[in-house]
Short mmCIF file of C-alpha atoms and ligand atoms in Angstrom, two decimals:
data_model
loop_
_atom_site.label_atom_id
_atom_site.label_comp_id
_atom_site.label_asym_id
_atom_site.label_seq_id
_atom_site.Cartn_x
_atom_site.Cartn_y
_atom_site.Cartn_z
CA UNK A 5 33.59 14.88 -25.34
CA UNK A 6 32.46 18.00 -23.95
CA UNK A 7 31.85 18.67 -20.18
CA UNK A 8 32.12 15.77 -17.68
CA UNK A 9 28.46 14.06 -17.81
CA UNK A 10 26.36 14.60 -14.45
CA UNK A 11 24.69 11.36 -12.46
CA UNK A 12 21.64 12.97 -13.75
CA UNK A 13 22.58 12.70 -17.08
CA UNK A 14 24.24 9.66 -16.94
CA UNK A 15 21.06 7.97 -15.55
CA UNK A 16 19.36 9.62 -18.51
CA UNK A 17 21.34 7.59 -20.90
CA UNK A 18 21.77 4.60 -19.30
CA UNK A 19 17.81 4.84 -19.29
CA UNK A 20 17.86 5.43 -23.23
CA UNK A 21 20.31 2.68 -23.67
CA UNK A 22 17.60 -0.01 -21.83
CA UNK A 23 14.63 1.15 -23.17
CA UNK A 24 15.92 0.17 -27.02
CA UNK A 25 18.85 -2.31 -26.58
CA UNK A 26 18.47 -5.33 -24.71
CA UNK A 27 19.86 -4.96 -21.37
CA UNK A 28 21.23 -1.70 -22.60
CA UNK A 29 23.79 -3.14 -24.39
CA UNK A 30 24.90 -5.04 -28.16
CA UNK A 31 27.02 -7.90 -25.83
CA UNK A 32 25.64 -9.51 -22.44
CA UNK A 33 28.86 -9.34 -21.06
CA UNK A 34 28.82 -5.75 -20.96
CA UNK A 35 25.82 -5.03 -18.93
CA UNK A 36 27.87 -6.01 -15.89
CA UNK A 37 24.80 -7.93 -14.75
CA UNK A 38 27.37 -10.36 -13.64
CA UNK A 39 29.00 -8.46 -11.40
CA UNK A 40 26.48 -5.99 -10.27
CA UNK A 41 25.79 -2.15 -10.76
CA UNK A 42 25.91 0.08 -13.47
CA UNK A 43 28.40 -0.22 -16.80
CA UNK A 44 29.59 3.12 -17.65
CA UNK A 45 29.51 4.21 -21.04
CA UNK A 46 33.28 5.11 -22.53
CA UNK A 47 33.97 8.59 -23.90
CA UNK A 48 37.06 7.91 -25.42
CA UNK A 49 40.52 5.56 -24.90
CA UNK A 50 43.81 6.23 -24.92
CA UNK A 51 46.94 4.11 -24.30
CA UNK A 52 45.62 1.72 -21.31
CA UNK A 53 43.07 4.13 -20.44
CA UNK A 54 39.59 4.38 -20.55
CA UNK A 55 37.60 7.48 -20.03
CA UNK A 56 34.10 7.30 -19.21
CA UNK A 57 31.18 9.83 -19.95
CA UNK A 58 31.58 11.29 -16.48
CA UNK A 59 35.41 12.11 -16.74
CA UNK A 60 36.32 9.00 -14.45
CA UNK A 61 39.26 6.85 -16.14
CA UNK A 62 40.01 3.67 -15.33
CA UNK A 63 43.53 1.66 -16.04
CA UNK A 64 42.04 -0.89 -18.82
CA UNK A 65 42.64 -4.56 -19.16
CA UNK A 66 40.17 -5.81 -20.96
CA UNK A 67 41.61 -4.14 -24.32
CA UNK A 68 37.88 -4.38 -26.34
CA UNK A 69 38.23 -8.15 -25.42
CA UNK A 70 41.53 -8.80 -26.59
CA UNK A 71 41.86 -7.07 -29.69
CA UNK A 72 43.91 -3.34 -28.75
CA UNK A 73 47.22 -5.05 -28.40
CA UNK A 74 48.57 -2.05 -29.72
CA UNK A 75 46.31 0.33 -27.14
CA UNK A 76 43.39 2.66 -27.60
CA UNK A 77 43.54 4.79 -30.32
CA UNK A 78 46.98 3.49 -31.60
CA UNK A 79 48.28 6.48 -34.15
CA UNK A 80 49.82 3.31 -36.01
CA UNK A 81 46.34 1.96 -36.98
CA UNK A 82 44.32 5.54 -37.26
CA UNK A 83 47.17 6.55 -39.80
CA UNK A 84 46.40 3.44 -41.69
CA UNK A 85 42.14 4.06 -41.58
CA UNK A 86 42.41 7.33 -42.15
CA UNK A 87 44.02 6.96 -45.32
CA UNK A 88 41.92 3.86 -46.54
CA UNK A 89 38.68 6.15 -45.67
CA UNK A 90 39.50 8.90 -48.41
CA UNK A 91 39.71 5.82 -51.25
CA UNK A 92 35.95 4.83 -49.87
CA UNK A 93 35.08 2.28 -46.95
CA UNK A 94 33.46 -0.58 -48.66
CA UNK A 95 33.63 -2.35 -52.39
CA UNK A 96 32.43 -5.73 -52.54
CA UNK A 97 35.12 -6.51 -55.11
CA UNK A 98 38.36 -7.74 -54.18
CA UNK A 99 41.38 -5.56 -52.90
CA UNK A 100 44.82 -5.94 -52.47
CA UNK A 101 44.92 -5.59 -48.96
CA UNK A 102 42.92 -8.44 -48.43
CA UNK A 103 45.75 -10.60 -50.02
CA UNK A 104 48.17 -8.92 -48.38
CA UNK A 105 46.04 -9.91 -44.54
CA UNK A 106 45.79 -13.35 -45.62
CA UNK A 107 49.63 -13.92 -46.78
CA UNK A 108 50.43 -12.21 -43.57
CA UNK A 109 48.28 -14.93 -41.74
CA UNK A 110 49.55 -17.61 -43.64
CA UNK A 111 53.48 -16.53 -43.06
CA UNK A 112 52.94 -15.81 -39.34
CA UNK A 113 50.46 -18.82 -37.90
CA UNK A 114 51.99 -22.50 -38.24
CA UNK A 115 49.05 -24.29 -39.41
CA UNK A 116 47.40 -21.91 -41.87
CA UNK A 117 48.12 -22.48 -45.45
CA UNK A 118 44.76 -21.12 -47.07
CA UNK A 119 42.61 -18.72 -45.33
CA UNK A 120 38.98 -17.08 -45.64
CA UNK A 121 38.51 -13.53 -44.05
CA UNK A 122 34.90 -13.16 -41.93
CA UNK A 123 33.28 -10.18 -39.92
CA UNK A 124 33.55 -12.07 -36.63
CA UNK A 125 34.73 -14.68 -34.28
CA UNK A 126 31.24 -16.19 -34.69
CA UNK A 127 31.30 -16.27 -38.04
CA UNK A 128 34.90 -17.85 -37.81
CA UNK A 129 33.73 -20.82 -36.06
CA UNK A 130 30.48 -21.45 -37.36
CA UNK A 131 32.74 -21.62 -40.86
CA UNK A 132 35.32 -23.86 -39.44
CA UNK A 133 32.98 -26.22 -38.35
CA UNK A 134 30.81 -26.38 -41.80
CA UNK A 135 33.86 -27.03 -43.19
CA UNK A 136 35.37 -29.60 -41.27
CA UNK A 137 31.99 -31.09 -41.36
CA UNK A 138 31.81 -30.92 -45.20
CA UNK A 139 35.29 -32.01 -45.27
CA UNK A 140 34.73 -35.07 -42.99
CA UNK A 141 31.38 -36.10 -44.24
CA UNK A 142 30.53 -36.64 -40.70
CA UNK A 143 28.63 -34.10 -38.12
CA UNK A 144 29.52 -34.92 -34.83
CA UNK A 145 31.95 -32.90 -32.89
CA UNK A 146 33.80 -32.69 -29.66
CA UNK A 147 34.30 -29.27 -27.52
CA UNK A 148 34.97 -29.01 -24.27
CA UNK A 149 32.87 -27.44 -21.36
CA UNK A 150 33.80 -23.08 -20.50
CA UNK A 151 35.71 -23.02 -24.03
CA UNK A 152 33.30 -20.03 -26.13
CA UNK A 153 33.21 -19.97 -29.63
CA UNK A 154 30.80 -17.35 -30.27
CA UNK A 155 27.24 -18.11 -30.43
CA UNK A 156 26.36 -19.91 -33.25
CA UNK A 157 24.24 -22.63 -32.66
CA UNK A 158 26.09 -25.66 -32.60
CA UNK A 159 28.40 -23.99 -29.52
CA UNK A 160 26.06 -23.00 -27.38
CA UNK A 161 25.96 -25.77 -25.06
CA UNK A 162 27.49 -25.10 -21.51
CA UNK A 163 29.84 -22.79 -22.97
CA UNK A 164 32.08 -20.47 -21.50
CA UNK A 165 31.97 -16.52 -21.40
CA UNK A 166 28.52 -14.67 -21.49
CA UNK A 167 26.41 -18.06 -21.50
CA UNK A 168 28.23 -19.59 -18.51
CA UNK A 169 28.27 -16.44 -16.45
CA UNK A 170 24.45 -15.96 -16.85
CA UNK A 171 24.47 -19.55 -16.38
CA UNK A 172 22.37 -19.89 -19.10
CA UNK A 173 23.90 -23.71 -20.22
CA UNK A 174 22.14 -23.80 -23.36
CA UNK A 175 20.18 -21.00 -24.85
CA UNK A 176 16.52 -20.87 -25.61
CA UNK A 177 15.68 -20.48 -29.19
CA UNK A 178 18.97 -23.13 -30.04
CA UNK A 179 16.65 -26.92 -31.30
CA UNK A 180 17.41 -29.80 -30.06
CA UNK A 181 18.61 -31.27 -33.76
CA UNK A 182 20.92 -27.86 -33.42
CA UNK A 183 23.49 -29.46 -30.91
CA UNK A 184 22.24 -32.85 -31.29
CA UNK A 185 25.68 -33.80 -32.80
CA UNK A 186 27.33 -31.75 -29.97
CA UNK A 187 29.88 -33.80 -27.37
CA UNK A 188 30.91 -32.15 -23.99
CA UNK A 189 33.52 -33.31 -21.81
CA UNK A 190 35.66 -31.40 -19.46
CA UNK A 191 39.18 -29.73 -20.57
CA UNK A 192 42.12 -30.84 -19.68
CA UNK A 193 40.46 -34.26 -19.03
CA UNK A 194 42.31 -36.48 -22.05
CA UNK A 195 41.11 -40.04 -20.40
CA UNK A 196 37.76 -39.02 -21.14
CA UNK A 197 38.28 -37.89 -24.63
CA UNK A 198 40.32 -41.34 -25.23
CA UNK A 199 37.17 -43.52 -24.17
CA UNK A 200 34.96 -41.50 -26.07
CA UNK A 201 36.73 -41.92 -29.25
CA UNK A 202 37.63 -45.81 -28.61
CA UNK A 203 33.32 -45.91 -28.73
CA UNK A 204 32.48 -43.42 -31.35
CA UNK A 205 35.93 -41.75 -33.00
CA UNK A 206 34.42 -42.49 -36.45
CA UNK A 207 31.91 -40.61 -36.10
CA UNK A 208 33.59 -37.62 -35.25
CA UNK A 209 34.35 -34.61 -37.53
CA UNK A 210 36.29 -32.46 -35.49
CA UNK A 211 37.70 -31.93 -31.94
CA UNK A 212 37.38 -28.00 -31.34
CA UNK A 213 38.84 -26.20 -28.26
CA UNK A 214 40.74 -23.29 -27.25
CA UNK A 215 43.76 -24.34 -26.86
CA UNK A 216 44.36 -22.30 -23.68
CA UNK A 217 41.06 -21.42 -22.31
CA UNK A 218 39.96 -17.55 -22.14
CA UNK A 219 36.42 -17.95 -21.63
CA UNK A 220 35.98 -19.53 -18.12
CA UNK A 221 39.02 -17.09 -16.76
CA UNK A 222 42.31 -18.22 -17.88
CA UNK A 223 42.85 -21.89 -18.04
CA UNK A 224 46.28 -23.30 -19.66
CA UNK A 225 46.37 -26.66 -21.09
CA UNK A 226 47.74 -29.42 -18.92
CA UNK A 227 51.26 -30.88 -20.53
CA UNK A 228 50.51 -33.74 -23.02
CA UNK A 229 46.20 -32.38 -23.21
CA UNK A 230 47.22 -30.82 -26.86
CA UNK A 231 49.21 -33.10 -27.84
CA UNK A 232 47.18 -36.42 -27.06
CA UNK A 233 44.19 -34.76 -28.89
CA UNK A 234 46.14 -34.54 -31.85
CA UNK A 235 46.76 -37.86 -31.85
CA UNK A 236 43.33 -39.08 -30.85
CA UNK A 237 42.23 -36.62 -33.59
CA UNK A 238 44.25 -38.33 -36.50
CA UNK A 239 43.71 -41.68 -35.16
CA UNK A 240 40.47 -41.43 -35.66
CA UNK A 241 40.57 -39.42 -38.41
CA UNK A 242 38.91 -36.44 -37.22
CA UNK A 243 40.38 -32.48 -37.65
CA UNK A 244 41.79 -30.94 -34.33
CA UNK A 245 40.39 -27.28 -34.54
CA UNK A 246 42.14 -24.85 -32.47
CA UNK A 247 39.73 -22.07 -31.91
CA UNK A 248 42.25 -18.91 -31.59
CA UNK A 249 39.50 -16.03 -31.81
CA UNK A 250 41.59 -15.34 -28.27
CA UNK A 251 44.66 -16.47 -28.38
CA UNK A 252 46.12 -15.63 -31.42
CA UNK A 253 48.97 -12.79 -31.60
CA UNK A 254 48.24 -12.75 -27.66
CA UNK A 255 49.98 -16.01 -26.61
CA UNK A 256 52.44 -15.26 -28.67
CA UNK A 257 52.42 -13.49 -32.40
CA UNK A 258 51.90 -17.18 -34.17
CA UNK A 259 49.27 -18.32 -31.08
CA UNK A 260 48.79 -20.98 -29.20
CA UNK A 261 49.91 -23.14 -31.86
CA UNK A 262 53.46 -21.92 -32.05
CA UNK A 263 53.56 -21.35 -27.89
CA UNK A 264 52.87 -25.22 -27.77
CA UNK A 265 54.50 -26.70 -30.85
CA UNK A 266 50.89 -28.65 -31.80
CA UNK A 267 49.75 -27.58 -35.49
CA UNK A 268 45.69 -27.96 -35.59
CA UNK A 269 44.21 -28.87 -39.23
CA UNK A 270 42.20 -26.11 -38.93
CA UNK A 271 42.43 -22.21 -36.80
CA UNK A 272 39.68 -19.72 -36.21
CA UNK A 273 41.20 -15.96 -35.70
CA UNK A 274 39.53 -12.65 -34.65
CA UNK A 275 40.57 -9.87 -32.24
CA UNK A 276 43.51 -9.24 -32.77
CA UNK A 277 43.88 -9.70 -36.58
CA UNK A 278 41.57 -6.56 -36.82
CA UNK A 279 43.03 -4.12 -35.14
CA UNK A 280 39.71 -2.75 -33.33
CA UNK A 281 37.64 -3.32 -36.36
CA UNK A 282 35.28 -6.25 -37.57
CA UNK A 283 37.66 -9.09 -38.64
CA UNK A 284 37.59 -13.05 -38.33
CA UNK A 285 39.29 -15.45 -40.45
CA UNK A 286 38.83 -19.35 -41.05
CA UNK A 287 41.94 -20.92 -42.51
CA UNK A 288 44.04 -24.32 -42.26
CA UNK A 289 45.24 -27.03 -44.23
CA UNK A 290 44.89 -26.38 -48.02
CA UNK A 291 43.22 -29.35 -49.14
CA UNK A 292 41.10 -28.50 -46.49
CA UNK A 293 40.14 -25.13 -47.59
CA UNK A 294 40.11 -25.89 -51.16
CA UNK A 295 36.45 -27.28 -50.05
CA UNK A 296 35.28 -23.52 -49.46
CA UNK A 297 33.11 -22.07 -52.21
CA UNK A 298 33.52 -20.60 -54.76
CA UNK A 299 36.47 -23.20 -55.33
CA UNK A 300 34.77 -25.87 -53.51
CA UNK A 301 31.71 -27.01 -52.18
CA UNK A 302 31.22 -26.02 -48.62
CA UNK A 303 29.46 -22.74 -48.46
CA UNK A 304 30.40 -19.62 -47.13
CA UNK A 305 30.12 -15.45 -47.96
CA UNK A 306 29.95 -12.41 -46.58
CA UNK A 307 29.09 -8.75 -47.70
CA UNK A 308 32.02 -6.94 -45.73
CA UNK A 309 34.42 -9.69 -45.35
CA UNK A 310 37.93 -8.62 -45.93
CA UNK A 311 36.66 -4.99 -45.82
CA UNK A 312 38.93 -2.43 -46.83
CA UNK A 313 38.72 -0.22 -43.51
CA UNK A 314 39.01 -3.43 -40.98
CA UNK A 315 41.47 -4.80 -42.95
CA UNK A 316 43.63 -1.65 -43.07
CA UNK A 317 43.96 -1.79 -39.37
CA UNK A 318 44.45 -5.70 -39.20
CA UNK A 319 47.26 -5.25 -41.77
CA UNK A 320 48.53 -2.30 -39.77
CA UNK A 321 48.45 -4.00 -35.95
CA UNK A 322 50.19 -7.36 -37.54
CA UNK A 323 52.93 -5.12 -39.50
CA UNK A 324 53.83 -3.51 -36.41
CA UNK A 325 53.76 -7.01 -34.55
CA UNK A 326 55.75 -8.53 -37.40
CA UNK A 327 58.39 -5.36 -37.18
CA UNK A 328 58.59 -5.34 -32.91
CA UNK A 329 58.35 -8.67 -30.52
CA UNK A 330 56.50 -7.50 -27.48
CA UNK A 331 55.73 -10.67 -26.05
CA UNK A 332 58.56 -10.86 -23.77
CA UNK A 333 57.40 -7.48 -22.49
CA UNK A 334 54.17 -8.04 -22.09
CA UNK A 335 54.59 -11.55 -20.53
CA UNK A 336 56.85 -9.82 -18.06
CA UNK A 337 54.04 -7.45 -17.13
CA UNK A 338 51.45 -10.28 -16.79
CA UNK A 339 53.62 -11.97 -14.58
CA UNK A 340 54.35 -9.11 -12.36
CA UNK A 341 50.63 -7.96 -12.55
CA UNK A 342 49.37 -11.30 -11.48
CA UNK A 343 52.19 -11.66 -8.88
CA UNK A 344 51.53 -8.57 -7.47
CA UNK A 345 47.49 -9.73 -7.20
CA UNK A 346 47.98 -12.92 -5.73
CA UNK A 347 50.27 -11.51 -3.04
CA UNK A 348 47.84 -8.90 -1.91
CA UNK A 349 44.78 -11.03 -1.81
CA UNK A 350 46.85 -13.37 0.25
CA UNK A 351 47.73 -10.60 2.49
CA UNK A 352 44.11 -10.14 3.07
CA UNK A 353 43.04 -13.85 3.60
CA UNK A 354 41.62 -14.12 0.24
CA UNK A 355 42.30 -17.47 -1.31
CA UNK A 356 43.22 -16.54 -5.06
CA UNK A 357 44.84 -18.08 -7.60
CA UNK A 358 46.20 -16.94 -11.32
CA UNK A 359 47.75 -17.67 -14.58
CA UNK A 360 49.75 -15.80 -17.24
CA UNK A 361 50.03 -17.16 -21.14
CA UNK A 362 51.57 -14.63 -23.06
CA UNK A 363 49.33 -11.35 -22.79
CA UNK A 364 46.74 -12.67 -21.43
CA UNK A 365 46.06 -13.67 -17.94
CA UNK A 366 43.85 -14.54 -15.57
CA UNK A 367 42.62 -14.48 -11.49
CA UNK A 368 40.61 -16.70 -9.90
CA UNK A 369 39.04 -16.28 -6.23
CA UNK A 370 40.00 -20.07 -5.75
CA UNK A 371 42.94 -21.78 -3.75
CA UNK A 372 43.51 -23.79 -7.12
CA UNK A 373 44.37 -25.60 -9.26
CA UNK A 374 41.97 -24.90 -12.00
CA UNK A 375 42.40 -26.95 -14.48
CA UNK A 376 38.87 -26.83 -16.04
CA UNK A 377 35.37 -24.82 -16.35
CA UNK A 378 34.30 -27.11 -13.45
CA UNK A 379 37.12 -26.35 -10.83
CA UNK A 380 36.48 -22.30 -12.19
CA UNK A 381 32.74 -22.66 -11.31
CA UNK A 382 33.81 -23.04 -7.49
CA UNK A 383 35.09 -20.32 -7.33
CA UNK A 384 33.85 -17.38 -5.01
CA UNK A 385 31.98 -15.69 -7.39
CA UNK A 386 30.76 -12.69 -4.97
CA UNK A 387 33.73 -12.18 -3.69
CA UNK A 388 35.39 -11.32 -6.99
CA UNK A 389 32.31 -9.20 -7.76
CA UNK A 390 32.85 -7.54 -4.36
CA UNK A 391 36.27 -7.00 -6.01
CA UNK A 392 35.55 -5.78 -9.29
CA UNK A 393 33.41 -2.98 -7.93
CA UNK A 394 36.17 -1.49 -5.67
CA UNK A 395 38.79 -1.65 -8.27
CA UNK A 396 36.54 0.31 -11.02
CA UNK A 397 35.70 2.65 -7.95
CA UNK A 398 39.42 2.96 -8.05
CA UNK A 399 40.06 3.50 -11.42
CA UNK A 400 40.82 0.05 -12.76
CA UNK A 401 38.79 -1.74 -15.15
CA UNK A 402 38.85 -5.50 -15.00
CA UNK A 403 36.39 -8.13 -16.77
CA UNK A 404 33.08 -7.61 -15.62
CA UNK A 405 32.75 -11.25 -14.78
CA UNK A 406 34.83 -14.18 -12.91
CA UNK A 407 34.57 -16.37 -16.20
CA UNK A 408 37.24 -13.72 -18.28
CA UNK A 409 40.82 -13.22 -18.88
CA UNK A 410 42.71 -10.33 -19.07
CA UNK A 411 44.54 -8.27 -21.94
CA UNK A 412 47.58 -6.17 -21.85
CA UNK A 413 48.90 -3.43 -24.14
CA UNK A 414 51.82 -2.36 -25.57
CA UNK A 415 50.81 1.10 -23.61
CA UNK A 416 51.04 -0.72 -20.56
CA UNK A 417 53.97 0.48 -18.45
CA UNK A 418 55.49 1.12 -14.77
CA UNK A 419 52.93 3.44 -14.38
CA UNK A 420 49.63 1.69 -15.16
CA UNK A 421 51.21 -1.50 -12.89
CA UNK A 422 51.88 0.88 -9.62
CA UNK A 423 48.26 2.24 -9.85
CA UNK A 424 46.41 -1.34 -10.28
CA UNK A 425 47.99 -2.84 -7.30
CA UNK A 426 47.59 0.32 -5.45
CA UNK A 427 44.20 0.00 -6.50
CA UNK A 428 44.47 -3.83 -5.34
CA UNK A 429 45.40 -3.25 -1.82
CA UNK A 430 42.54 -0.62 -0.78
CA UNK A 431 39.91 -3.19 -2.68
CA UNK A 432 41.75 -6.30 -1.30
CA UNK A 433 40.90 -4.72 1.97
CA UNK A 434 37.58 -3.01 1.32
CA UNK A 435 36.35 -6.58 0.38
CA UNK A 436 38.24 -8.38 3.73
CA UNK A 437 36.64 -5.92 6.19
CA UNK A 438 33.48 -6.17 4.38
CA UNK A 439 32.93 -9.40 5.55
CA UNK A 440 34.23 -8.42 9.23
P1 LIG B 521 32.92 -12.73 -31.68
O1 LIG B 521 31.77 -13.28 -32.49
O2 LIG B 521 32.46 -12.13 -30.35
O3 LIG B 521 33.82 -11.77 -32.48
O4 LIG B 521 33.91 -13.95 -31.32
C1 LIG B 521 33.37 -15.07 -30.67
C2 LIG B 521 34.49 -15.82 -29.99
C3 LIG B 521 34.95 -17.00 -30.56
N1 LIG B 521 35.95 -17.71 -29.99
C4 LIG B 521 36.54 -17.28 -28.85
C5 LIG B 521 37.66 -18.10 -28.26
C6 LIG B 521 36.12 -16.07 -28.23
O5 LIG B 521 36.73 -15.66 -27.09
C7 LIG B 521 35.07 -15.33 -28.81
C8 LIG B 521 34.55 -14.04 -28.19
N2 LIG B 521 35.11 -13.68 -26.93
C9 LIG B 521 34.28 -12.90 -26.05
C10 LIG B 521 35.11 -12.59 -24.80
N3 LIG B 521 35.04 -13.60 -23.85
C11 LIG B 521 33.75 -11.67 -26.68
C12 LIG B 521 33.16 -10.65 -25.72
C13 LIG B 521 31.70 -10.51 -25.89
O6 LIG B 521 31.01 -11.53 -26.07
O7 LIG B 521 31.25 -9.36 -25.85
#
């Protein structure tokens, strides 16, 4: 980037960017319409930074929504593209690294024996559910209320992420037939899920969650809530879908799944398994998959799945994670980060509380417990936004919305923890003497 961009200039762009994108952005969630002002518009990463067009840099923790585990511009992965980019960026043919992604998913995640690389989380769950659906011969399915799966039809009904925080509980432009076969009940809330089943079970062709919630804030799964669907699942003879878009190599480098010993029939993947670049992946049980076209009849394609560039730096990011364990490390971190939050919005009067699961964490501007997307949606929602503007202002970029978790790096160290809950105290007290 050349010189540090002026207001002037950046209000030029972030004119440009509205006039031809809606909301001036390619994902809601970025327009920071949740939590009021301006986005800025990133110049270039590095480590656990951010820079933005106006030479501001911020400590960063949302990690492009989970998937820089590794950092910003990780040398390990831009070795790895830049050598796939002189062979060519695109075939629509198969390549060997493809296989190699997909053994690599099938070694490291418990329940996948058989898996289909995508383009997107989206396109991951959409998949999974066709399939489980074609599978089943049945089209009803459970999920549960703040879990996202990207926005394919089907899901967007009170879900979690950008459609809960613009409180937009189901989408226009989404028919009625679309969600028709769509059950909703509240996480963590296994009674309910037990009566519904004892009515309907047979009718069921999936149960589909995140198994620890990353889409409503961070929301872990109650002891016995993972377990009890699994068996109301196969009881009833329905597939438990763990939707690990999120979770998976952040938990923990085989997800959710390994974290809480419970092996789903089927597991969505994204984020992470890319590296930075466009990858998703459907995958499970092999006489499940064996239903996928061309080998079966369930169908599914895709012009750049498994594409050589995205899957260089998927197959890059989970070598490294295969060679190093950093989830100790970076559990360690979380722990101390949210720690160190919690303590210093108590010491301003703030009620707060927070999780950790693996990398990933989570604050909420509640006294807890939240155990679901309905105990998150009490939260104090302008308080946190009150918050999140002081801690940018201080060089510290959380989620731009109450209703997200947080990611960690490898990069993160001593250094990026001191300045974040420096940050913390001056915006901890900025936003108590606010309200004086
Ligand atoms: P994508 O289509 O955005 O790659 O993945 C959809 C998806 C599916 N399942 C889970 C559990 C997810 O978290 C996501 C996407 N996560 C959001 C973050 N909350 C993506 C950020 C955004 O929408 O810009």
């Amino acid at each position: 980037m050349t010189e540090a961009q002026s207001p002037e200039a950046f209000a030029r762009l972030w004119s440009r960017a509205q006039a031809v994108l809606p909301g001036g952005v390619n994902s809601p969630v970025r327009s920071f319409r949740s939590v009021g002002g301006d986005p800025f518009f990133v110049a270039r990463g590095e480590g656990a930074w951010l820079e933005d067009t106006r030479g501001r840099r911020y400590v960063d923790y949302i990690m492009s929504w989970g998937p820089l585990i590794l950092g910003h511009a990780s040398e390990v992965i831009n070795e790895a593209v830049r050598a796939q980019l002189s062979r060519g960026t695109s075939y629509g043919a198969p390549t060997e690294a493809e296989v190699e992604l997909a053994e690599r998913l099938v070694r490291l995640v418990p329940g996948i024996e058989m898996v289909r690389l995508v383009n997107s989380g989206t396109e991951a769950t959409m998949s999974a559910l066709r399939v489980a659906r074609g599978y089943t011969g049945r089209n009803r399915f459970l999920k549960f209320t703040g879990c996202y799966h990207g926005h394919a039809d089907p899901f967007l009904v009170a879900a979690g992420s950008g459609v809960a925080t613009l409180g937009l509980p189901n989408s226009p432009g989404v028919p009625d037939a679309a969600v028709r076969d769509t059950a909703l009940l509240p996480f963590n809330d296994l009674d309910a899920v037990r009566d519904l089943f004892q009515r309907e079970g047979d009718q069921f062709a999936a149960i589909f969650l995140e198994p620890v919630m990353g889409n409503a804030g961070l929301i872990s799964p109650q002891p016995g809530f993972l377990e009890g669907l699994q068996e109301i699942a196969r009881d009833h003879g329905a597939l438990l879908v763990f939707d690990e878009v999120m979770t998976g190599f952040r938990v923990g480098r085989g997800g959710a799944q390994e974290r809480f010993g419970i092996v789903p029939d089927l597991t969505t993947l994204g984020k992470v398994i890319g590296g930075g670049l466009p990858v998703g992946a459907f995958g499970g049980r092999r006489d499940i998959m064996e239903q996928v076209a061309p080998v079966g009849p369930v169908y599914q394609a895709g012009t750049l799945s498994g594409n050589p560039l995205a899957t260089a730096a998927g197959n890059a990011q989970l070598a490294w994670l295969e060679a190093h364990d950093p989830y100790p490390a970076l559990e360690t971190y979380a722990r101390r980060l949210v720690d160190g939050l919690l303590g210093i919005l108590d010491g301003a009067g703030i009620p707060a509380s927070g999780g950790v699961e693996g990398s990933m964490f989570g604050v909420f501007f509640h006294p807890g417990p939240v155990h679901s997307y309905e105990d998150a949606a009490a939260a104090d929602l302008a308080r946190f936004n009150r918050f999140h503007r002081e801690m940018l202002e201080r060089g510290v970029f959380l989620a731009p919305s109450a209703f997200e978790a947080g990611f960690l790096s490898v990069r993160h160290g001593e250094e990026e923890l001191a300045h974040t809950l420096e940050a913390a105290q001056g915006a901890a007290e900025a936003v108590a003497n606010g309200e004086a």
